[in-house]
Structure formats: C-alpha cells, structure tokens
PDB file of C-alpha atoms in Angstrom:
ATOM      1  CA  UNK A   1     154.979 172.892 129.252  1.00 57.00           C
ATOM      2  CA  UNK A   2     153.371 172.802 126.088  1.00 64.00           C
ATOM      3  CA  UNK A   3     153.813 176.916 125.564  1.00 69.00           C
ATOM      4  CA  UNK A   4     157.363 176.198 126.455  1.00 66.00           C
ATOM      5  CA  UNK A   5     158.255 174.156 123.827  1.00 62.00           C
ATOM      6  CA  UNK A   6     155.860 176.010 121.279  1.00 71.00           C
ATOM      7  CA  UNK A   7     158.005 179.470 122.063  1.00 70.00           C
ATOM      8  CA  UNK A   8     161.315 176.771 122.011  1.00 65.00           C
ATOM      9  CA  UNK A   9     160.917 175.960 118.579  1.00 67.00           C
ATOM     10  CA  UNK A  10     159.674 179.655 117.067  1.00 74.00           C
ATOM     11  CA  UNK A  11     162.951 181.062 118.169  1.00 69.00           C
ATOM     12  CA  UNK A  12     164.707 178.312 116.967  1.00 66.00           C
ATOM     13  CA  UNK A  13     163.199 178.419 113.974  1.00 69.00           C
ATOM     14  CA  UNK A  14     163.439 182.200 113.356  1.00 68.00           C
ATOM     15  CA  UNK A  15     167.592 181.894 114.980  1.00 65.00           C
ATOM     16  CA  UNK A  16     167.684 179.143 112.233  1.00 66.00           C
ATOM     17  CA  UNK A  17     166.125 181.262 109.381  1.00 67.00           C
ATOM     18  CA  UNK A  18     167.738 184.151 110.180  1.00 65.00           C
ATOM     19  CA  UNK A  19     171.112 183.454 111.907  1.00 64.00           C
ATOM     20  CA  UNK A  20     173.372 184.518 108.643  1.00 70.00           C
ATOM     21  CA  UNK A  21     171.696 187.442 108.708  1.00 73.00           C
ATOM     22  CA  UNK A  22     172.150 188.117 112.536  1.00 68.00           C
ATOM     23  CA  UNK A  23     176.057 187.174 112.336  1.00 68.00           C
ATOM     24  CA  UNK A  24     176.148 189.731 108.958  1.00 75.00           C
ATOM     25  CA  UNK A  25     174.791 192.587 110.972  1.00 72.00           C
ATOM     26  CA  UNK A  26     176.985 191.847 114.168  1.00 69.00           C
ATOM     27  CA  UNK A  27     179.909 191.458 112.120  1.00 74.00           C
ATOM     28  CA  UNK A  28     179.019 195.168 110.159  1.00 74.00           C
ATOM     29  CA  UNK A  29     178.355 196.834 113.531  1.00 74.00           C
ATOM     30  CA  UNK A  30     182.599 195.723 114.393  1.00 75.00           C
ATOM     31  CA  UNK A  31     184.998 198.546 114.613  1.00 79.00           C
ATOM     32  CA  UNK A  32     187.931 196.719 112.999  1.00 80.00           C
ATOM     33  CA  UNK A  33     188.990 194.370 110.668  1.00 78.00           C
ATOM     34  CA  UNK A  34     190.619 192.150 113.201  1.00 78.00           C
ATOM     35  CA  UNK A  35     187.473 191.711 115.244  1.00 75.00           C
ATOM     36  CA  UNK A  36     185.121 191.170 112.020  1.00 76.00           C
ATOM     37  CA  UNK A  37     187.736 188.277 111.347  1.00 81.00           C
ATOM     38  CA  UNK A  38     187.939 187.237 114.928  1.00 80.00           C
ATOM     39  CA  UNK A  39     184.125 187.240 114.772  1.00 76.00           C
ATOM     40  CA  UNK A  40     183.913 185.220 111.910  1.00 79.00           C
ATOM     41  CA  UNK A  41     186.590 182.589 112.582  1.00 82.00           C
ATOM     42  CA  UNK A  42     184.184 181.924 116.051  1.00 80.00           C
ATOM     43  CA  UNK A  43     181.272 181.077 114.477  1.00 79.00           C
ATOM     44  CA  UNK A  44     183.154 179.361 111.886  1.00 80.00           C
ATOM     45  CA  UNK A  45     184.494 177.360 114.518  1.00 80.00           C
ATOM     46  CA  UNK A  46     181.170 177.121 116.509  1.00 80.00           C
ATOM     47  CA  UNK A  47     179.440 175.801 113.494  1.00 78.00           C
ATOM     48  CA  UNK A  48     182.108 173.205 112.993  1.00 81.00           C
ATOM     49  CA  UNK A  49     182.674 171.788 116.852  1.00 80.00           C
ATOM     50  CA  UNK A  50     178.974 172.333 117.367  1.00 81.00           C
ATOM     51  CA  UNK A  51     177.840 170.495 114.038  1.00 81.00           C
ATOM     52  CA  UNK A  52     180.582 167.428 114.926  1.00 81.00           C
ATOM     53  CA  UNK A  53     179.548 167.470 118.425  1.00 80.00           C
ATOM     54  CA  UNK A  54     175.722 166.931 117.580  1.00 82.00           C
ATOM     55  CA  UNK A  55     176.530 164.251 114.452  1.00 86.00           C
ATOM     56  CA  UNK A  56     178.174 162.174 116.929  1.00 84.00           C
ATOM     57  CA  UNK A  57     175.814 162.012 119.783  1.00 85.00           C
ATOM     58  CA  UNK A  58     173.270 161.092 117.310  1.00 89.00           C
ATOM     59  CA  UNK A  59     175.301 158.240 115.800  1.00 90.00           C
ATOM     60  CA  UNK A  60     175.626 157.307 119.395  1.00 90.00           C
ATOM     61  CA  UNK A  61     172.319 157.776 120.183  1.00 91.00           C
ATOM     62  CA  UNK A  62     171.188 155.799 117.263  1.00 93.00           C
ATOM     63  CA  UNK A  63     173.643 152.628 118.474  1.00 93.00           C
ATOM     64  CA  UNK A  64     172.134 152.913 122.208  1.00 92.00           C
ATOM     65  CA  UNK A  65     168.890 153.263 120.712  1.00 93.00           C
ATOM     66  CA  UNK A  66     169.673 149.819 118.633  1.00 95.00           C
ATOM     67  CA  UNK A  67     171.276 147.884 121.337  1.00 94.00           C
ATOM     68  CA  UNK A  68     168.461 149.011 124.075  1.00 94.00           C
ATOM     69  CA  UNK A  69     165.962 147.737 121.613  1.00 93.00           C
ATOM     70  CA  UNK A  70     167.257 144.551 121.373  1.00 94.00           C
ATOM     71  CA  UNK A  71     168.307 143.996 124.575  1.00 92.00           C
ATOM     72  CA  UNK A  72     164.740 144.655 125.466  1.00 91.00           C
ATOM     73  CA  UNK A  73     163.357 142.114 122.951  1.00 93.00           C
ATOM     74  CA  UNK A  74     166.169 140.086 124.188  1.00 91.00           C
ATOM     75  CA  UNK A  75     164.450 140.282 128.080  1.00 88.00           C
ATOM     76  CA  UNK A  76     161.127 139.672 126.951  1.00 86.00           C
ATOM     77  CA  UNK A  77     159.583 143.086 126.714  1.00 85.00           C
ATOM     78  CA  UNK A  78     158.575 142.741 123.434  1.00 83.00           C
ATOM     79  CA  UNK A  79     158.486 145.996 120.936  1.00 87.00           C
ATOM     80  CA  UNK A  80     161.965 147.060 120.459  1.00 89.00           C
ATOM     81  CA  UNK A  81     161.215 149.555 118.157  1.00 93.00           C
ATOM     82  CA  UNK A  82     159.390 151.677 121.198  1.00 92.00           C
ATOM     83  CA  UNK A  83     162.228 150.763 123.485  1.00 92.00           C
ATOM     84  CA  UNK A  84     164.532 151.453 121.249  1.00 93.00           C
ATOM     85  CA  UNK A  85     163.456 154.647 120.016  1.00 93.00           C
ATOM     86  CA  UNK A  86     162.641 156.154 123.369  1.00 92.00           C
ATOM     87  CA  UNK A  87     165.996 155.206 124.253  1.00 92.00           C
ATOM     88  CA  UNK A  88     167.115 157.268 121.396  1.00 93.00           C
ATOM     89  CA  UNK A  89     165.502 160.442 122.730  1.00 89.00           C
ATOM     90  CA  UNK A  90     166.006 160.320 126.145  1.00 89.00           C
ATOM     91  CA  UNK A  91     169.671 160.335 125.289  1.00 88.00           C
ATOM     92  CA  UNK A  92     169.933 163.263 124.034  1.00 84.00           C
ATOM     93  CA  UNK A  93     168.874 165.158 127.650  1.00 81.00           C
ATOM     94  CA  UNK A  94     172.803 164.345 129.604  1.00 78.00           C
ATOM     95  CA  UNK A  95     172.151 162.386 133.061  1.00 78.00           C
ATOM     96  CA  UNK A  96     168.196 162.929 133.298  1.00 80.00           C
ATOM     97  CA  UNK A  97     167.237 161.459 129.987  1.00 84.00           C
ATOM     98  CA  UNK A  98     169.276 157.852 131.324  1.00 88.00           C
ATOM     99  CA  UNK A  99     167.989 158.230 134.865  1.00 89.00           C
ATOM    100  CA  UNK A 100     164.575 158.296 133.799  1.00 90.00           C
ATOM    101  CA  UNK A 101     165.539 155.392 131.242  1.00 91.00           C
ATOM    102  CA  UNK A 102     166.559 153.470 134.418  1.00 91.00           C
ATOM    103  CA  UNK A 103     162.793 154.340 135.957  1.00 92.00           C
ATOM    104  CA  UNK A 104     161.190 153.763 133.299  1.00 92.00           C
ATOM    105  CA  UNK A 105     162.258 150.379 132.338  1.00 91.00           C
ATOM    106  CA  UNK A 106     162.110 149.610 135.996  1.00 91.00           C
ATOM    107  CA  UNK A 107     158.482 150.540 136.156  1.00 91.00           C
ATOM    108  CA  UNK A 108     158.469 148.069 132.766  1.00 90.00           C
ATOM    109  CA  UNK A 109     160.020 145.525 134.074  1.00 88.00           C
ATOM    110  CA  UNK A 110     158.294 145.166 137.175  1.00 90.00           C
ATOM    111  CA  UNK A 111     154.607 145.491 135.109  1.00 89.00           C
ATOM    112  CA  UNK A 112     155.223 142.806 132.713  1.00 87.00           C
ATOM    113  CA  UNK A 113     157.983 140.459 134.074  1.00 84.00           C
ATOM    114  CA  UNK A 114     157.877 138.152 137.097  1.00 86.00           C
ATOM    115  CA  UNK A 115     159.981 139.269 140.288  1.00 84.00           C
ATOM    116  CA  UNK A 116     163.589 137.827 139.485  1.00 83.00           C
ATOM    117  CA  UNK A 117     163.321 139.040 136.156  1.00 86.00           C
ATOM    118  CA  UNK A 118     161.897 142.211 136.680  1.00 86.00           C
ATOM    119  CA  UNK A 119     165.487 143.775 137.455  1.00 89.00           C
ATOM    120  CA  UNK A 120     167.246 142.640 134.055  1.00 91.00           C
ATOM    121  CA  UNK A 121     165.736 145.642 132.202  1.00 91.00           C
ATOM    122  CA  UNK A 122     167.067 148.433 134.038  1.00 92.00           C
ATOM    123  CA  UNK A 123     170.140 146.671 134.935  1.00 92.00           C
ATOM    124  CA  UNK A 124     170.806 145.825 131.190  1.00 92.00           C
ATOM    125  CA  UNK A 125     169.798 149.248 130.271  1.00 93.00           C
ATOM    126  CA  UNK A 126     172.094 151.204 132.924  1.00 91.00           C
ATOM    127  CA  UNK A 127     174.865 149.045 131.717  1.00 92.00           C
ATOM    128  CA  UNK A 128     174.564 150.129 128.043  1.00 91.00           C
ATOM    129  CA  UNK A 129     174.036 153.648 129.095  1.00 87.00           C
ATOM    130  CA  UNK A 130     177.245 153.417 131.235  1.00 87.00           C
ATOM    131  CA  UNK A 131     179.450 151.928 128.320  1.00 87.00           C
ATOM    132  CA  UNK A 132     178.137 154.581 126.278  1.00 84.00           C
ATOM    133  CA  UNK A 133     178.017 157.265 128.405  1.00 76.00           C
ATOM    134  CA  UNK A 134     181.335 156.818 130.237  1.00 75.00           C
ATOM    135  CA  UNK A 135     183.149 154.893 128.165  1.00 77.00           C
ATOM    136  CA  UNK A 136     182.641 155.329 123.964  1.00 78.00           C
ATOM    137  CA  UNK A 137     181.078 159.241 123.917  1.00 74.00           C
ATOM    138  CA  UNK A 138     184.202 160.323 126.258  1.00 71.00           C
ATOM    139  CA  UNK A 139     187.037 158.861 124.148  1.00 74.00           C
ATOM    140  CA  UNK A 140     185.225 160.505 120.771  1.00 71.00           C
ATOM    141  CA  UNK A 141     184.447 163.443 122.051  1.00 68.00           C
ATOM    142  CA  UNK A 142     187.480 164.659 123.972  1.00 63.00           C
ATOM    143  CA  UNK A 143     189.428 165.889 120.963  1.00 61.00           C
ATOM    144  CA  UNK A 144     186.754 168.292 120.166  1.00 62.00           C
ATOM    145  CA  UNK A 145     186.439 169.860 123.283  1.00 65.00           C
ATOM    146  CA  UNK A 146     185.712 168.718 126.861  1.00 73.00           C
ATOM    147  CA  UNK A 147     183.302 170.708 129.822  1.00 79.00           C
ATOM    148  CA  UNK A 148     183.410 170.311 133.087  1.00 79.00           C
ATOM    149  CA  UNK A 149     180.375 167.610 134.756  1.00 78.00           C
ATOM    150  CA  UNK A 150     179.507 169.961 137.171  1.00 82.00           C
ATOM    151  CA  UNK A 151     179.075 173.011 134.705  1.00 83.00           C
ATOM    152  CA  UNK A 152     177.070 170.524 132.370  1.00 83.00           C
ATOM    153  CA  UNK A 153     174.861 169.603 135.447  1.00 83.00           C
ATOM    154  CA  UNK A 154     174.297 173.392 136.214  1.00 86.00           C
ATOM    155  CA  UNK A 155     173.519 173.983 132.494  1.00 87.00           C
ATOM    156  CA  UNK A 156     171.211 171.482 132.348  1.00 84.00           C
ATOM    157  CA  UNK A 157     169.000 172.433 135.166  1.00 85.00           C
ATOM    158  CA  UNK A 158     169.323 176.548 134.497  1.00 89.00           C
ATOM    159  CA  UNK A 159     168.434 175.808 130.825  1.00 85.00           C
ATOM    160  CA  UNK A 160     165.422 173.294 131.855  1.00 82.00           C
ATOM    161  CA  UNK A 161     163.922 175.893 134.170  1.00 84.00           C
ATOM    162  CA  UNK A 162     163.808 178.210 131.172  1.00 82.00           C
ATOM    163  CA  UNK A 163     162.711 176.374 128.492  1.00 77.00           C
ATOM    164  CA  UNK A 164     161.987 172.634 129.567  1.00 77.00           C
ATOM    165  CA  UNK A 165     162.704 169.631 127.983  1.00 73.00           C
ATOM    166  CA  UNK A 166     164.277 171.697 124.653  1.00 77.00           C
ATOM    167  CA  UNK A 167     166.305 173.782 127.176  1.00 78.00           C
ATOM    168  CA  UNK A 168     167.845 170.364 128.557  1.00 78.00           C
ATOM    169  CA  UNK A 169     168.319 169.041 125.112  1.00 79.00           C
ATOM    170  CA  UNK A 170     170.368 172.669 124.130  1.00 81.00           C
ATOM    171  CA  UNK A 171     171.783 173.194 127.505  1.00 84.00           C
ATOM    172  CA  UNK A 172     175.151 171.494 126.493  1.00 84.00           C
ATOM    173  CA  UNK A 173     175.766 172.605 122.886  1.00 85.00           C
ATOM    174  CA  UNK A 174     174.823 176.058 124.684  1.00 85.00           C
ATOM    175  CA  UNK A 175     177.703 175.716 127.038  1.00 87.00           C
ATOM    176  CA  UNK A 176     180.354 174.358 124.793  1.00 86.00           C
ATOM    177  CA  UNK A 177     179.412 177.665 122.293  1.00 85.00           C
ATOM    178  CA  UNK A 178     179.426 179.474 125.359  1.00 88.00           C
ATOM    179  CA  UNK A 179     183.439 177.630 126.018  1.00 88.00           C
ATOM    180  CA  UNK A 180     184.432 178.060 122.021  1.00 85.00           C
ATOM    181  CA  UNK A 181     183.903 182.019 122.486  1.00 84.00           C
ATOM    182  CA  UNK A 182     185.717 182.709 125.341  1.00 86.00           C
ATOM    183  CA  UNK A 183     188.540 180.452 124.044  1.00 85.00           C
ATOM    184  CA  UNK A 184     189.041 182.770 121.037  1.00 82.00           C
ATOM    185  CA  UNK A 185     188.589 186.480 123.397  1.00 83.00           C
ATOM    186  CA  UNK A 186     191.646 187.153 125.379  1.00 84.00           C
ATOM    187  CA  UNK A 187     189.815 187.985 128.645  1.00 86.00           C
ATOM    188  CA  UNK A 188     187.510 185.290 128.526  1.00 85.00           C
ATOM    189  CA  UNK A 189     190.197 182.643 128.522  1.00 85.00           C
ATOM    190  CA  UNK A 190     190.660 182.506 131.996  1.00 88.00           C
ATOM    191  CA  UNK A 191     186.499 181.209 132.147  1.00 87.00           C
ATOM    192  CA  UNK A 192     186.891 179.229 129.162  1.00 84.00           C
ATOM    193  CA  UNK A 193     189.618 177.259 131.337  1.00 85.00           C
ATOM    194  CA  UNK A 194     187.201 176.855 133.879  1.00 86.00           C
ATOM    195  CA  UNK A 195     184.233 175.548 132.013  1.00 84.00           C
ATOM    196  CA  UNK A 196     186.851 172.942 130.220  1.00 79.00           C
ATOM    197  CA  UNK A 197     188.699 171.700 133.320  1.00 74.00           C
TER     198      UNK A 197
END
C-alpha cells in the first residue's frame, strides 16, 4: 500500500511539474490549426471544470468536516478536531470514504458510549453525510457537469485497484476529464452522453 501511494504521488508530482510542457509537445505534434485550438480549448476547459469541481468539494468537505466535529462533541465523543478532520478526508473518497465514516463512528460509539447512545454517532453522522452528499453537493455541482452513479462506482473501484486510496480520491476528477474530452471530439460524444446520463 505504502509503494502505491509513494509511486501515486511521484507521477503526480512529475504530471504536475511537467504538465505545460506535456500539453506544449502534444499540441506541436497536431497536424492542424483547428485541432491545436481544439486541443487547447479542452484543457482549458479541463483545468477550469476540474479546478471548480475540486474547490467545491473541499469547501464542502471543510463544512461536513465542521458540522461532524461538533456533532461529535455534541454526542459526547469528545475531540472534534479528530472527528472532524477525519471526516474531512474520508470525504473526499465518493461512497467508501462515508461508509467507512458510518463504521467507524459505529465502532466509536459503541467503545465509549453506553448502549442507547451508542447509535447517535453514526446515525448523526450518516445524516450529515446524506444532506451533503445527496442534497447540497448535487444542486452545486450539476451546472458544471454531472456523471452517471454507476460509472462513478466503476471508477472508483478500477482506479482503487490501481493505485489505492489516491486512485479512489482521483477516480472521479479522472472520469469527468475523461467526460469533458469526449464532449469536445465529435465521435466521442455519443460516450460522453453516456458517462453524463
């Protein structure tokens, strides 16, 4: 796991240091005009979508990992800052980081607090993560672009047998980059429509 995320982050680092330079030379290596501007007006858009798309999942990360915290505090767990922040993280991986949220603030619950209370944490936390997750991300989202749940679901398990826990935290900006592109090429619409609908 640990050489996973070790090889993760060098080519993410080295796509990072050296992505102008990668679009520059795929752009050059384009026969025409049209498709060098077709090519840049992509990533353009890419950058954009993708850029928006990750700002607001951390703002809404940042609110679930604030209200979790002190919801926790609230239920007498103590330490919202930990709740709070691992909240925060596993929110970033779609449906498995908020499943194991439920687990793990069942196991929590049932450790520290006596039997009746032992639920409230993982009900309290599911319900946050359903007003987020269902409710608030949808309705900001959807103007940028939207992706089919079952594509996202397939995403996230192809891209977490590759690379682990950073392949489920890139498997949906990989798919909505993936949707952008064929978008913009004329015979890639048709799959674009699919991974949208």
């Amino acid at each position: 796991m640990l050489a996973r995320l070790f090889t993760t982050m060098i080519v993410l680092f080295f796509l990072l240091a050296a992505g102008d330079r990668l679009l520059k030379g795929f752009i050059e290596v384009l026969p025409r005009f049209s498709d060098k501007r077709q090519a840049v007006d992509i990533a353009s858009q890419i950058q954009r979508q993708i850029g928006g798309y990750l700002f607001t999942i951390t703002v809404m990360n940042a609110a679930v990992g604030l209200v979790t915290g002190l919801a926790m505090w609230a239920c007498g767990l103590g330490d919202p800052i930990l709740w709070g922040s691992a909240a925060f993280l596993m929110n970033y991986v779609p449906i498995l980081g908020p499943l194991a949220g439920v687990g793990m603030f069942s196991v929590i619950g049932i450790v520290i607090l006596e039997w009746p209370y032992a639920l409230l944490p993982p009900a309290v936390y599911l319900l946050i993560h359903i007003a987020e997750g269902e409710i608030i991300t949808p309705f900001l989202l959807a103007k940028r672009f939207t992706l089919n749940p079952v594509l996202v679901i397939v995403s996230l398990f192809f891209w977490h047998a590759v690379w682990g826990v950073p392949g489920a935290l890139l498997a949906v900006p990989l798919l909505a980059m993936f949707k952008i592109l064929c978008d913009r090429v004329e015979p890639l619409q048709p799959v674009g429509h699919i991974i949208g609908s």
